[in-house]
Amino acid sequence: MPLESTIERLDTATLVSAAQDGDSEAWERLVEEFTPMLKARIRRFRLSHEDAQDVLQTTWLLAWQNLRSVADGQRMAGWLATIAFRECLKLSKRTKEICTPDLDSLGSTDDVDRELARIWLAGTLEELVEELPAAQRVLFRALTETSEPHYVDVARRLGRPVGSIGPTRARCFAKLRGLLQAREITRDFLD
């Protein structure tokens, strides 16, 4: 049966394999399938529309250029998300722009201090997440991309047993707490 007639039923790994072999229809299906997820991840960086589009295009270009390096097609989502995340970080570091609210509208000095600390901490947390081992980093991002993550959905998407999500999450959070403490960022600092 030709690939064109079965393309609707192919799983991600099969699509990746076909795209690696030069099948343009398989590549188009991958782009169609994963673009919404990538847009959602990129949107979290609060980039301008133009910058977000640039990051999306760069992500797909890098994915195309490095597609042969994908050994496990079922991990395509995480691989693409990592590329997009790194491109967003590169753009943020290049422009050195910090999105800050109108501090005059916040009122008291304490409100301003809290908002500046929140902005600084968000950037610091992104740096600390990059220091996590790869498995913990991927899980942390999967758990934080929605407000109410379900372990079953996360486990299915990451191709992991459901029972491994909780313990890996605990190790991830313990590591992050240690990294925060190493930088002397404690609960007292946050209050």
Tab-separated table of C-alpha atoms in Angstrom:
chain	number	residue	atom	x	y	z
A	1	MET	CA	0.000	0.000	0.000
A	2	PRO	CA	1.550	3.371	-0.990
A	3	LEU	CA	2.430	5.828	1.761
A	4	GLU	CA	0.053	8.457	0.370
A	5	SER	CA	-3.003	6.276	1.034
A	6	THR	CA	-1.929	5.311	4.575
A	7	ILE	CA	-0.586	8.675	5.701
A	8	GLU	CA	-3.725	9.382	7.762
A	9	ARG	CA	-3.081	6.335	9.958
A	10	LEU	CA	0.654	6.730	10.514
A	11	ASP	CA	2.032	7.367	13.970
A	12	THR	CA	4.676	9.987	14.673
A	13	ALA	CA	7.600	7.554	14.508
A	14	THR	CA	6.509	6.353	11.069
A	15	LEU	CA	6.062	9.928	9.855
A	16	VAL	CA	9.535	10.856	11.113
A	17	SER	CA	11.053	7.839	9.398
A	18	ALA	CA	9.278	8.649	6.135
A	19	ALA	CA	10.347	12.300	6.337
A	20	GLN	CA	13.940	11.196	6.979
A	21	ASP	CA	13.676	9.207	3.746
A	22	GLY	CA	12.632	12.361	1.887
A	23	ASP	CA	8.827	12.025	1.923
A	24	SER	CA	7.584	15.635	1.713
A	25	GLU	CA	3.998	14.669	2.595
A	26	ALA	CA	5.188	13.060	5.838
A	27	TRP	CA	7.197	16.210	6.658
A	28	GLU	CA	4.130	18.380	5.996
A	29	ARG	CA	2.071	16.179	8.347
A	30	LEU	CA	4.708	16.597	11.067
A	31	VAL	CA	4.652	20.375	10.616
A	32	GLU	CA	0.853	20.371	10.727
A	33	GLU	CA	0.750	18.150	13.812
A	34	PHE	CA	3.377	19.928	15.912
A	35	THR	CA	3.027	23.605	14.933
A	36	PRO	CA	0.205	24.303	17.435
A	37	MET	CA	2.276	22.843	20.293
A	38	LEU	CA	5.304	24.882	19.239
A	39	LYS	CA	3.261	28.089	19.005
A	40	ALA	CA	1.956	27.507	22.538
A	41	ARG	CA	5.472	26.990	23.895
A	42	ILE	CA	6.839	30.028	22.094
A	43	ARG	CA	3.917	32.157	23.296
A	44	ARG	CA	5.043	31.555	26.897
A	45	PHE	CA	8.073	33.743	26.202
A	46	ARG	CA	5.820	36.720	25.446
A	47	LEU	CA	7.706	37.598	22.278
A	48	SER	CA	6.376	40.003	19.703
A	49	HIS	CA	4.359	38.352	16.921
A	50	GLU	CA	7.237	38.830	14.479
A	51	ASP	CA	9.823	37.384	16.870
A	52	ALA	CA	7.545	34.435	17.655
A	53	GLN	CA	7.131	33.739	13.931
A	54	ASP	CA	10.913	33.940	13.466
A	55	VAL	CA	11.457	31.449	16.291
A	56	LEU	CA	8.847	29.100	14.809
A	57	GLN	CA	10.462	29.256	11.365
A	58	THR	CA	13.951	28.794	12.808
A	59	THR	CA	12.732	25.816	14.837
A	60	TRP	CA	11.338	24.110	11.733
A	61	LEU	CA	14.454	24.947	9.718
A	62	LEU	CA	16.729	23.448	12.380
A	63	ALA	CA	14.431	20.441	12.687
A	64	TRP	CA	14.604	19.855	8.916
A	65	GLN	CA	18.384	20.268	8.873
A	66	ASN	CA	18.850	17.850	11.777
A	67	LEU	CA	15.998	15.420	11.133
A	68	ARG	CA	18.370	12.532	10.470
A	69	SER	CA	19.648	12.825	14.058
A	70	VAL	CA	16.239	11.793	15.443
A	71	ALA	CA	16.712	8.175	16.477
A	72	ASP	CA	13.331	7.740	18.195
A	73	GLY	CA	10.498	9.381	16.256
A	74	GLN	CA	8.144	9.031	19.224
A	75	ARG	CA	10.228	11.693	20.973
A	76	MET	CA	9.704	14.224	18.187
A	77	ALA	CA	7.511	16.510	20.326
A	78	GLY	CA	10.133	16.861	23.057
A	79	TRP	CA	12.911	17.327	20.524
A	80	LEU	CA	11.008	20.114	18.737
A	81	ALA	CA	10.047	21.744	22.043
A	82	THR	CA	13.698	21.781	23.103
A	83	ILE	CA	14.746	23.431	19.829
A	84	ALA	CA	12.026	26.088	20.213
A	85	PHE	CA	12.924	26.694	23.856
A	86	ARG	CA	16.594	27.184	23.015
A	87	GLU	CA	15.747	29.526	20.160
A	88	CYS	CA	13.513	31.587	22.449
A	89	LEU	CA	16.325	31.795	25.002
A	90	LYS	CA	18.805	32.850	22.311
A	91	LEU	CA	16.458	35.574	21.116
A	92	SER	CA	15.792	36.764	24.650
A	93	LYS	CA	19.506	36.922	25.423
A	94	ARG	CA	20.271	38.700	22.136
A	95	THR	CA	17.691	41.405	22.580
A	96	LYS	CA	18.197	41.732	26.368
A	97	GLU	CA	14.668	43.086	26.585
A	98	ILE	CA	12.738	42.557	29.792
A	99	CYS	CA	8.970	42.884	29.648
A	100	THR	CA	8.129	44.898	32.725
A	101	PRO	CA	4.747	46.283	33.679
A	102	ASP	CA	4.086	49.963	34.155
A	103	LEU	CA	5.598	50.098	37.628
A	104	ASP	CA	3.846	53.387	38.376
A	105	SER	CA	0.500	51.585	38.155
A	106	LEU	CA	1.456	49.109	40.879
A	107	GLY	CA	1.170	51.558	43.740
A	108	SER	CA	3.363	50.942	46.757
A	109	THR	CA	7.086	50.346	46.779
A	110	ASP	CA	6.436	46.844	48.146
A	111	ASP	CA	4.262	46.046	45.099
A	112	VAL	CA	7.010	47.273	42.765
A	113	ASP	CA	9.643	45.226	44.626
A	114	ARG	CA	7.479	42.101	44.478
A	115	GLU	CA	6.843	42.512	40.735
A	116	LEU	CA	10.519	43.072	39.937
A	117	ALA	CA	11.437	40.049	42.078
A	118	ARG	CA	8.812	37.960	40.236
A	119	ILE	CA	10.219	38.957	36.842
A	120	TRP	CA	13.782	38.263	37.968
A	121	LEU	CA	12.800	34.926	39.519
A	122	ALA	CA	11.023	33.806	36.320
A	123	GLY	CA	14.249	34.327	34.371
A	124	THR	CA	16.292	32.625	37.079
A	125	LEU	CA	13.947	29.640	37.117
A	126	GLU	CA	14.384	29.186	33.356
A	127	GLU	CA	18.171	29.154	33.886
A	128	LEU	CA	17.863	26.616	36.703
A	129	VAL	CA	15.600	24.346	34.659
A	130	GLU	CA	18.351	24.232	32.027
A	131	GLU	CA	20.690	22.825	34.717
A	132	LEU	CA	18.390	19.850	35.403
A	133	PRO	CA	19.193	16.436	33.945
A	134	ALA	CA	17.485	15.996	30.552
A	135	ALA	CA	14.738	13.641	31.781
A	136	GLN	CA	13.800	15.981	34.629
A	137	ARG	CA	13.942	19.037	32.357
A	138	VAL	CA	11.553	17.451	29.837
A	139	LEU	CA	9.182	16.351	32.599
A	140	PHE	CA	9.235	19.787	34.277
A	141	ARG	CA	8.257	21.460	31.014
A	142	ALA	CA	5.556	18.886	30.323
A	143	LEU	CA	4.088	19.416	33.785
A	144	THR	CA	4.176	23.205	33.611
A	145	GLU	CA	2.797	23.791	30.132
A	146	THR	CA	-0.793	23.417	31.368
A	147	SER	CA	-2.344	24.626	34.584
A	148	GLU	CA	-3.696	21.169	35.499
A	149	PRO	CA	-1.423	18.476	34.071
A	150	HIS	CA	-2.586	14.880	34.304
A	151	TYR	CA	0.099	12.292	34.917
A	152	VAL	CA	-1.547	9.860	32.480
A	153	ASP	CA	-1.431	12.412	29.649
A	154	VAL	CA	2.118	13.472	30.479
A	155	ALA	CA	3.283	9.840	30.707
A	156	ARG	CA	1.673	8.981	27.375
A	157	ARG	CA	3.154	12.030	25.647
A	158	LEU	CA	6.639	11.359	27.020
A	159	GLY	CA	6.449	7.613	26.473
A	160	ARG	CA	7.050	6.855	30.152
A	161	PRO	CA	5.219	4.663	32.669
A	162	VAL	CA	2.644	6.607	34.693
A	163	GLY	CA	4.249	5.365	37.916
A	164	SER	CA	7.541	7.047	37.015
A	165	ILE	CA	6.080	10.559	36.739
A	166	GLY	CA	5.624	11.224	40.490
A	167	PRO	CA	9.083	10.047	41.587
A	168	THR	CA	10.798	11.869	38.705
A	169	ARG	CA	8.796	14.999	39.569
A	170	ALA	CA	9.903	14.714	43.209
A	171	ARG	CA	13.578	14.407	42.197
A	172	CYS	CA	13.168	17.333	39.794
A	173	PHE	CA	11.645	19.599	42.439
A	174	ALA	CA	14.244	18.549	45.026
A	175	LYS	CA	17.005	19.418	42.550
A	176	LEU	CA	15.373	22.802	41.817
A	177	ARG	CA	15.070	23.522	45.561
A	178	GLY	CA	18.770	22.739	45.943
A	179	LEU	CA	19.677	25.009	43.041
A	180	LEU	CA	17.542	27.818	44.505
A	181	GLN	CA	19.181	27.375	47.914
A	182	ALA	CA	22.635	27.408	46.309
A	183	ARG	CA	21.760	30.845	44.981
A	184	GLU	CA	20.405	31.783	48.397
A	185	ILE	CA	16.882	32.144	47.072
A	186	THR	CA	14.774	31.007	50.012
A	187	ARG	CA	11.140	31.339	51.011
A	188	ASP	CA	12.132	34.439	53.022
A	189	PHE	CA	13.408	36.034	49.834
A	190	LEU	CA	10.126	35.332	48.064
A	191	ASP	CA	7.874	36.733	50.833
